[in-house]
CSV table of C-alpha atoms and ligand atoms in Angstrom, one decimal:
chain,number,residue,atom,x,y,z
A,25,MET,CA,8.0,20.5,76.3
A,26,MET,CA,4.8,19.8,78.1
A,27,GLU,CA,5.8,22.1,80.8
A,28,LEU,CA,6.5,24.9,78.4
A,29,LYS,CA,3.1,24.4,76.7
A,30,ASN,CA,1.4,24.7,80.1
A,31,SER,CA,3.2,27.7,81.5
A,32,ARG,CA,2.7,31.1,79.9
A,33,ILE,CA,5.1,32.7,82.4
A,34,ASP,CA,7.9,30.4,81.4
A,35,LYS,CA,7.3,31.0,77.8
A,36,LYS,CA,7.3,34.8,78.2
A,37,GLU,CA,10.7,34.6,79.9
A,38,LEU,CA,11.9,32.2,77.3
A,39,ARG,CA,11.0,34.6,74.5
A,40,GLY,CA,12.5,37.6,76.3
A,41,ASP,CA,15.7,35.7,77.0
A,42,ALA,CA,15.8,34.4,73.4
A,43,LEU,CA,15.8,37.9,72.1
A,44,GLU,CA,18.5,38.9,74.6
A,45,VAL,CA,20.7,36.1,73.3
A,46,LEU,CA,20.3,37.6,69.8
A,47,ALA,CA,21.0,41.0,71.1
A,48,GLU,CA,24.2,39.9,72.8
A,49,ASN,CA,25.4,38.0,69.8
A,50,LEU,CA,24.9,41.1,67.6
A,51,GLU,CA,26.9,43.1,70.2
A,52,PHE,CA,29.7,40.5,69.8
A,53,CYS,CA,29.5,40.9,66.1
A,54,GLY,CA,29.9,44.7,66.2
A,55,ASN,CA,26.3,45.6,65.4
A,56,PRO,CA,25.1,47.7,68.4
A,57,GLY,CA,22.3,49.3,66.5
A,58,LEU,CA,20.4,46.1,65.7
A,59,SER,CA,21.4,44.7,69.1
A,60,LEU,CA,19.5,47.6,70.7
A,61,ALA,CA,16.4,46.8,68.7
A,62,PHE,CA,16.4,43.3,70.1
A,63,ARG,CA,17.0,44.6,73.6
A,64,ARG,CA,14.0,46.9,73.3
A,65,ALA,CA,11.9,44.1,72.1
A,66,ALA,CA,13.0,41.8,74.9
A,67,SER,CA,12.3,44.5,77.4
A,68,VAL,CA,8.7,45.0,76.0
A,69,LEU,CA,8.0,41.3,76.3
A,70,LYS,CA,9.3,41.1,79.9
A,71,SER,CA,7.1,44.0,80.9
A,72,LEU,CA,3.9,42.2,79.9
A,73,PRO,CA,1.8,40.7,82.6
A,74,ASP,CA,1.0,37.8,80.3
A,75,ALA,CA,2.9,36.4,77.3
A,76,PRO,CA,1.2,36.9,74.0
A,77,ARG,CA,-0.1,33.5,72.8
A,78,ARG,CA,-0.6,34.1,69.2
A,79,LEU,CA,1.2,36.2,66.7
A,80,GLU,CA,-1.8,38.5,66.2
A,81,GLU,CA,-1.4,39.5,69.9
A,82,THR,CA,2.0,41.0,69.2
A,83,GLN,CA,0.8,43.1,66.3
A,84,HIS,CA,0.2,46.2,68.4
A,85,LEU,CA,3.1,46.0,70.8
A,86,PRO,CA,5.8,48.7,70.4
A,87,CYS,CA,9.4,47.9,69.4
A,88,LEU,CA,8.6,44.4,68.1
A,89,GLY,CA,9.9,44.1,64.5
A,90,GLU,CA,9.2,41.3,62.0
A,91,HIS,CA,12.3,39.5,63.1
A,92,SER,CA,11.4,39.5,66.8
A,93,ARG,CA,7.8,38.5,66.1
A,94,ALA,CA,9.0,35.5,63.9
A,95,ILE,CA,11.1,34.3,66.8
A,96,ILE,CA,8.2,34.7,69.3
A,97,GLU,CA,6.0,32.7,67.0
A,98,GLU,CA,8.6,29.9,66.6
A,99,ILE,CA,8.9,29.7,70.3
A,100,SER,CA,5.2,29.6,71.0
A,101,GLU,CA,4.9,26.8,68.4
A,102,TYR,CA,7.9,24.7,69.1
A,103,GLY,CA,9.1,25.8,72.6
A,104,SER,CA,12.4,26.9,71.2
A,105,CYS,CA,14.0,28.8,68.3
A,106,SER,CA,16.5,27.2,66.0
A,107,ARG,CA,18.5,30.4,65.4
A,108,VAL,CA,18.8,31.0,69.2
A,109,GLU,CA,19.8,27.4,69.8
A,110,GLU,CA,22.4,27.7,67.1
A,111,ILE,CA,23.9,30.8,68.7
A,112,LEU,CA,23.9,29.2,72.2
A,113,ASN,CA,26.0,26.4,70.7
A,114,ASP,CA,28.3,28.6,68.7
A,115,GLU,CA,31.9,28.5,69.8
A,116,ARG,CA,32.5,32.1,69.0
A,117,TYR,CA,29.5,33.3,71.0
A,118,ARG,CA,30.3,31.0,73.9
A,119,THR,CA,33.9,32.2,74.1
A,120,MET,CA,33.0,35.9,73.7
A,121,LYS,CA,30.5,35.5,76.5
A,122,LEU,CA,33.0,33.8,78.7
A,123,PHE,CA,35.8,36.3,78.1
A,124,SER,CA,33.6,39.4,78.4
A,125,SER,CA,32.3,38.2,81.7
A,126,VAL,CA,35.7,39.3,83.1
A,127,PHE,CA,35.8,42.8,84.7
A,128,GLY,CA,37.8,44.9,82.3
A,129,VAL,CA,37.3,42.7,79.2
A,130,GLY,CA,35.1,44.3,76.6
A,131,PRO,CA,34.0,42.9,73.3
A,132,LYS,CA,37.2,44.1,71.5
A,133,THR,CA,39.6,42.3,73.8
A,134,ALA,CA,37.3,39.2,73.9
A,135,GLU,CA,37.4,39.1,70.1
A,136,ASN,CA,41.1,39.6,70.0
A,137,TRP,CA,41.7,36.6,72.3
A,138,PHE,CA,39.2,34.5,70.4
A,139,CYS,CA,40.9,35.3,67.1
A,140,ARG,CA,44.2,34.2,68.6
A,141,GLY,CA,42.6,30.8,69.1
A,142,LEU,CA,42.2,31.1,72.9
A,143,ARG,CA,39.1,29.4,74.3
A,144,THR,CA,39.6,29.2,78.1
A,145,PHE,CA,40.8,31.4,81.0
A,146,GLU,CA,43.6,29.0,81.5
A,147,GLN,CA,44.8,29.5,77.9
A,148,VAL,CA,44.6,33.3,78.3
A,149,LEU,CA,46.5,33.3,81.6
A,150,ASN,CA,49.2,31.0,80.2
A,151,ASP,CA,49.7,32.9,77.0
A,152,PRO,CA,53.0,34.8,77.2
A,153,SER,CA,52.1,37.2,74.5
A,154,ILE,CA,49.1,38.5,76.5
A,155,ARG,CA,49.6,41.4,78.9
A,156,LEU,CA,46.6,42.0,81.1
A,157,ASN,CA,46.0,45.6,82.2
A,158,ARG,CA,45.4,46.4,85.9
A,159,MET,CA,41.6,46.1,85.6
A,160,GLN,CA,41.7,42.8,83.9
A,161,THR,CA,44.3,41.5,86.4
A,162,ALA,CA,41.8,42.4,89.2
A,163,GLY,CA,39.0,40.9,87.1
A,164,PHE,CA,40.7,37.5,87.0
A,165,LEU,CA,42.0,37.6,90.6
A,166,PHE,CA,38.5,38.2,92.0
A,167,TYR,CA,36.5,36.6,89.2
A,168,GLU,CA,34.6,34.1,91.4
A,169,ASP,CA,33.5,36.7,94.0
A,170,ILE,CA,32.5,39.5,91.6
A,171,SER,CA,30.6,37.1,89.3
A,172,LYS,CA,28.4,36.2,92.2
A,173,PRO,CA,25.3,38.5,92.5
A,174,VAL,CA,25.4,41.0,95.3
A,175,SER,CA,22.3,40.8,97.6
A,176,ARG,CA,20.3,43.8,99.0
A,177,THR,CA,21.6,42.9,102.5
A,178,GLU,CA,25.1,43.1,101.2
A,179,ALA,CA,24.3,46.4,99.5
A,180,ILE,CA,23.0,47.9,102.8
A,181,ALA,CA,26.1,46.7,104.6
A,182,LEU,CA,28.2,48.5,102.0
A,183,LYS,CA,26.2,51.6,102.3
A,184,ILE,CA,27.1,51.9,106.0
A,185,ILE,CA,30.8,51.5,105.1
A,186,VAL,CA,30.6,54.1,102.4
A,187,GLU,CA,28.6,56.5,104.5
A,188,GLU,CA,31.0,56.2,107.4
A,189,ALA,CA,33.9,57.0,105.1
A,190,VAL,CA,32.2,59.9,103.4
A,191,THR,CA,30.9,61.6,106.6
A,192,SER,CA,34.2,61.2,108.4
A,193,VAL,CA,35.6,63.5,105.7
A,194,ILE,CA,32.6,65.8,105.2
A,195,PRO,CA,30.1,65.4,108.0
A,196,SER,CA,27.3,67.2,106.1
A,197,ALA,CA,27.7,65.0,103.0
A,198,SER,CA,25.2,62.2,102.3
A,199,VAL,CA,25.2,58.9,100.4
A,200,SER,CA,22.4,57.2,98.5
A,201,ILE,CA,22.1,53.9,96.8
A,202,THR,CA,21.4,54.3,93.1
A,203,GLY,CA,21.5,51.9,90.1
A,204,GLY,CA,19.6,48.6,90.1
A,205,PHE,CA,19.1,48.5,93.9
A,206,ARG,CA,17.3,51.9,93.8
A,207,ARG,CA,15.0,50.4,91.2
A,208,GLY,CA,14.1,47.8,93.7
A,209,LYS,CA,16.2,44.9,92.4
A,210,GLU,CA,17.0,42.3,95.0
A,211,PHE,CA,20.4,41.4,93.4
A,212,GLY,CA,23.0,43.4,91.4
A,213,HIS,CA,26.3,42.9,89.7
A,214,ASP,CA,27.7,45.8,91.8
A,215,VAL,CA,26.4,48.5,94.2
A,216,ASP,CA,26.2,52.0,92.9
A,217,PHE,CA,26.3,55.0,95.3
A,218,ILE,CA,25.8,58.7,94.6
A,219,ILE,CA,27.4,61.3,97.0
A,220,LYS,CA,25.8,64.6,97.7
A,221,THR,CA,28.3,67.3,98.9
A,222,PRO,CA,27.0,70.7,100.2
A,223,GLU,CA,29.8,72.9,99.0
A,224,ALA,CA,31.3,73.6,95.6
A,225,GLY,CA,34.6,71.8,95.0
A,226,GLN,CA,34.0,69.1,97.6
A,227,GLU,CA,32.8,66.7,94.8
A,228,ASP,CA,36.4,66.6,93.6
A,229,SER,CA,38.1,65.9,96.9
A,230,ILE,CA,35.7,63.4,98.4
A,231,LEU,CA,36.5,60.3,96.3
A,232,PRO,CA,40.3,60.4,96.7
A,233,ALA,CA,39.7,60.8,100.5
A,234,VAL,CA,37.3,57.8,100.6
A,235,ILE,CA,39.8,55.7,98.6
A,236,GLU,CA,42.6,56.6,101.0
A,237,ARG,CA,40.4,55.6,104.0
A,238,PHE,CA,39.5,52.3,102.4
A,239,LYS,CA,43.2,51.7,101.8
A,240,ARG,CA,44.0,52.4,105.5
A,241,GLN,CA,41.2,50.0,106.5
A,242,SER,CA,42.7,47.4,104.2
A,243,ILE,CA,39.4,46.8,102.4
A,244,LEU,CA,40.5,48.3,99.1
A,245,LEU,CA,41.2,45.6,96.5
A,246,TYR,CA,41.1,47.7,93.3
A,247,SER,CA,40.4,51.3,92.5
A,248,ASP,CA,40.1,53.3,89.3
A,249,LEU,CA,39.5,57.0,90.1
A,250,GLN,CA,38.2,59.2,87.2
A,251,GLU,CA,38.5,62.8,87.9
A,252,SER,CA,35.8,65.2,86.7
A,253,THR,CA,35.9,66.3,83.1
A,254,PHE,CA,32.5,68.1,83.5
A,255,ASP,CA,32.2,71.3,81.6
A,256,LEU,CA,28.8,72.9,81.0
A,257,ARG,CA,30.1,74.7,78.0
A,258,GLN,CA,30.6,71.4,76.2
A,259,LEU,CA,26.9,70.5,76.7
A,260,PRO,CA,24.5,69.4,75.5
A,261,THR,CA,25.6,66.2,73.8
A,262,HIS,CA,23.4,64.9,71.0
A,263,ARG,CA,24.8,61.4,71.0
A,264,PHE,CA,23.9,58.9,73.8
A,265,GLU,CA,26.9,58.6,76.1
A,266,ALA,CA,26.8,55.8,78.6
A,267,MET,CA,29.6,57.6,80.5
A,268,ASP,CA,29.2,60.8,82.3
A,269,HIS,CA,31.8,63.4,83.1
A,270,PHE,CA,31.5,63.6,86.9
A,271,SER,CA,34.1,62.7,89.4
A,272,LYS,CA,33.6,58.9,89.9
A,273,CYS,CA,35.4,55.7,90.9
A,274,PHE,CA,35.1,52.0,90.1
A,275,LEU,CA,36.2,49.9,93.0
A,276,ILE,CA,36.5,46.4,94.3
A,277,VAL,CA,36.2,46.3,98.1
A,278,LYS,CA,36.3,43.6,100.8
A,279,LEU,CA,33.0,43.0,102.5
A,280,LYS,CA,33.5,41.2,105.8
A,281,GLY,CA,31.1,38.4,106.6
A,282,GLU,CA,31.1,34.6,106.7
A,283,GLN,CA,31.2,33.1,103.2
A,284,GLU,CA,30.4,29.7,101.8
A,285,THR,CA,34.0,29.5,100.8
A,286,GLY,CA,35.0,29.5,104.5
A,287,ARG,CA,36.7,32.9,104.1
A,288,ASP,CA,35.4,35.7,106.3
A,289,TRP,CA,35.1,38.3,103.4
A,290,ARG,CA,34.1,38.5,99.8
A,291,ALA,CA,35.1,40.9,97.0
A,292,VAL,CA,32.3,43.3,95.7
A,293,ARG,CA,32.3,45.8,92.9
A,294,VAL,CA,31.3,49.3,94.0
A,295,ASP,CA,30.8,52.4,91.9
A,296,LEU,CA,30.8,55.9,93.5
A,297,VAL,CA,29.8,59.1,91.7
A,298,ALA,CA,30.1,62.6,93.2
A,299,PRO,CA,28.5,65.3,91.0
A,300,PRO,CA,28.5,69.0,91.8
A,301,LEU,CA,25.4,69.9,93.9
A,302,GLU,CA,23.6,71.8,91.2
A,303,ARG,CA,23.9,68.7,88.9
A,304,TYR,CA,22.8,66.3,91.6
A,305,ALA,CA,19.2,65.6,90.3
A,306,TYR,CA,20.5,64.9,86.7
A,307,ALA,CA,23.2,62.6,88.0
A,308,LEU,CA,20.8,60.7,90.2
A,309,LEU,CA,18.4,60.2,87.3
A,310,GLY,CA,21.2,59.1,85.0
A,311,TRP,CA,22.8,56.7,87.5
A,312,THR,CA,19.5,55.1,88.5
A,313,GLY,CA,19.1,53.6,85.1
A,314,SER,CA,18.2,51.3,83.7
A,315,MET,CA,20.4,52.0,80.7
A,316,LEU,CA,17.5,51.2,78.4
A,317,PHE,CA,15.2,53.5,80.3
A,318,GLU,CA,17.7,56.3,80.1
A,319,ARG,CA,18.0,55.9,76.4
A,320,ASP,CA,14.3,55.9,75.9
A,321,LEU,CA,13.8,59.0,78.2
A,322,ARG,CA,16.4,60.9,76.2
A,323,ARG,CA,14.8,59.9,73.0
A,324,PHE,CA,11.4,61.0,74.2
A,325,ALA,CA,12.9,64.4,75.4
A,326,ARG,CA,14.5,65.0,72.0
A,327,LEU,CA,11.7,63.8,69.7
A,328,GLU,CA,8.6,64.7,71.7
A,329,ARG,CA,9.8,67.8,73.6
A,330,GLY,CA,12.6,69.3,71.6
A,331,LYS,CA,14.9,69.0,74.6
A,332,LEU,CA,18.3,67.4,75.0
A,333,LEU,CA,18.7,65.3,78.2
A,334,ASP,CA,21.8,63.6,79.4
A,335,HIS,CA,23.5,62.7,82.7
A,336,HIS,CA,24.3,66.3,83.4
A,337,ALA,CA,21.6,68.6,82.1
A,338,LEU,CA,18.4,69.3,80.2
A,339,TYR,CA,18.7,71.8,77.4
A,340,ASP,CA,15.7,73.4,75.8
A,341,LYS,CA,16.3,73.9,72.1
A,342,ALA,CA,13.4,76.3,71.7
A,343,THR,CA,14.8,78.8,74.2
A,344,ASN,CA,18.4,77.8,74.0
A,345,THR,CA,18.6,77.5,77.8
A,346,PHE,CA,19.6,74.9,80.3
A,347,LEU,CA,16.8,74.0,82.7
A,348,SER,CA,17.7,73.8,86.3
A,349,ALA,CA,16.4,71.0,88.6
A,350,ASN,CA,16.8,70.4,92.3
A,351,THR,CA,15.0,67.1,92.3
A,352,GLU,CA,14.1,64.3,89.8
A,353,GLU,CA,10.5,65.5,90.0
A,354,ASP,CA,11.6,68.8,88.6
A,355,ILE,CA,13.2,67.0,85.6
A,356,PHE,CA,10.0,65.0,84.9
A,357,THR,CA,8.0,68.2,85.2
A,358,HIS,CA,10.3,70.0,82.6
A,359,LEU,CA,9.6,67.0,80.3
A,360,GLY,CA,5.8,67.3,80.9
A,361,LEU,CA,5.7,63.8,82.4
A,362,GLU,CA,4.3,62.5,85.7
A,363,TYR,CA,6.9,61.4,88.1
A,364,ILE,CA,8.2,57.9,87.2
A,365,GLU,CA,9.1,56.0,90.3
A,366,PRO,CA,12.6,54.2,90.3
A,367,TRP,CA,10.9,50.8,90.4
A,368,GLN,CA,9.0,51.7,87.2
A,369,ARG,CA,12.3,52.3,85.4
A,370,ASN,CA,13.3,48.7,85.0
A,371,ALA,CA,13.2,48.7,81.2
B,11,LIG,N1,26.6,54.4,84.6
B,11,LIG,C1,27.2,55.6,84.3
B,11,LIG,N2,28.5,55.5,84.0
B,11,LIG,C2,29.2,54.4,84.0
B,11,LIG,C3,28.5,53.2,84.4
B,11,LIG,C4,27.2,53.3,84.7
B,11,LIG,O1,26.6,56.6,84.2
B,11,LIG,N3,30.5,54.4,83.7
B,11,LIG,C5,25.1,54.5,85.0
B,11,LIG,C6,24.3,53.9,83.9
B,11,LIG,O2,23.7,54.9,83.1
B,11,LIG,C7,23.3,53.1,84.6
B,11,LIG,C8,23.7,53.2,86.1
B,11,LIG,O3,24.9,53.8,86.2
B,11,LIG,O4,22.0,53.7,84.5
B,11,LIG,C9,23.9,51.8,86.7
B,11,LIG,O5,24.7,51.0,85.9
B,11,LIG,P1,25.1,49.5,86.3
B,11,LIG,O6,25.6,49.4,87.7
B,11,LIG,O7,26.0,49.1,85.2
B,11,LIG,O8,23.8,48.8,86.1
B,11,LIG,P2,22.5,48.5,87.1
B,11,LIG,O9,21.3,49.0,86.4
B,11,LIG,O10,22.8,49.0,88.4
B,11,LIG,O11,22.4,46.9,87.1
B,11,LIG,P3,23.3,45.9,88.0
B,11,LIG,O12,22.4,45.4,89.0
B,11,LIG,O13,23.7,44.8,87.0
B,11,LIG,O14,24.5,46.6,88.5
B,12,LIG,MN1,33.2,42.9,80.6
B,13,LIG,MN1,24.7,48.6,89.4
B,14,LIG,MN1,27.6,50.3,88.3
């Protein structure tokens, strides 16, 4: 308690984290709309250099509703918030959090298992009426490894492996790290790569070839290849879609190296996306994230600029045309914004 009183930094994180617990719980309760409101509020708090000390200081902050401000006030006064404590101790929340921490288990499956009275992994794995799909099977099999954060050093080691596989198939293709690591994060839950191929059509053949190569090298532990469903005629989309339509794959690969476990490899989650060349800038922007930044940028484009932005394109409603872009800079220019560096996109 004393410590909390003396440290503004700690309190700031405490408040942001508290709002994130509320957001997560709302997601588990099937209320994504309200959940998003709390995620935005948490993100605003975390972006402040100093935590607000009094309620009045939160008055002019964006995205903070009455509810969020009440929680901030309670934490500044008592060091904790009773509603958050209640959620953290709630059996349903704890079980949903545990189950959805498994790769391949979303809120629906987690809820289903909870409603059947299951509370532990052991109970799930021993329940004869439960059939795990391939993704969930891999999720349990490699649970420990893929729950462990991936370091930047590991991400760079993986980049060399992915690059080697890609250029052995198409020598003039290139690979870039995207996702959280591109935003400068030191750790991630996976490593995201975007592949640039010089000729039309290569974006469809490169991923199956990389997967084949990883198989032959005996480093492929799981793969889910999603072929392209990209079609410019179906754009633009008005709804926020987390998923894009490019050719992509979700993998678990073996990364060699001495581990604390005594093994000489660990399992790591890797995502690869291969957009058509003329879509590259949009795909890069979309895959760099963060998810919240993407949402906010799209909302800004729509409300402030009358343009529809998604993973694939930018559509100008005033002229009914798609705006082309070779680089991310082009996209920000179309939106009338100064370039926003990847490390400034950690919303
Ligand atoms: N993404 C996507 N399609 C998916 C999954 C992710 O387009 N099926 C995009 C998201 O829009 C996000 C980016 O890929 O902006 C990275 O997603 P993810 O790896 O989940 O998150 P990170 O920001 O990289 O965070 P972490 O370090 O936890 O991986
Ligand atoms: Mn999950
Ligand atoms: Mn990632
Ligand atoms: Mn990812």
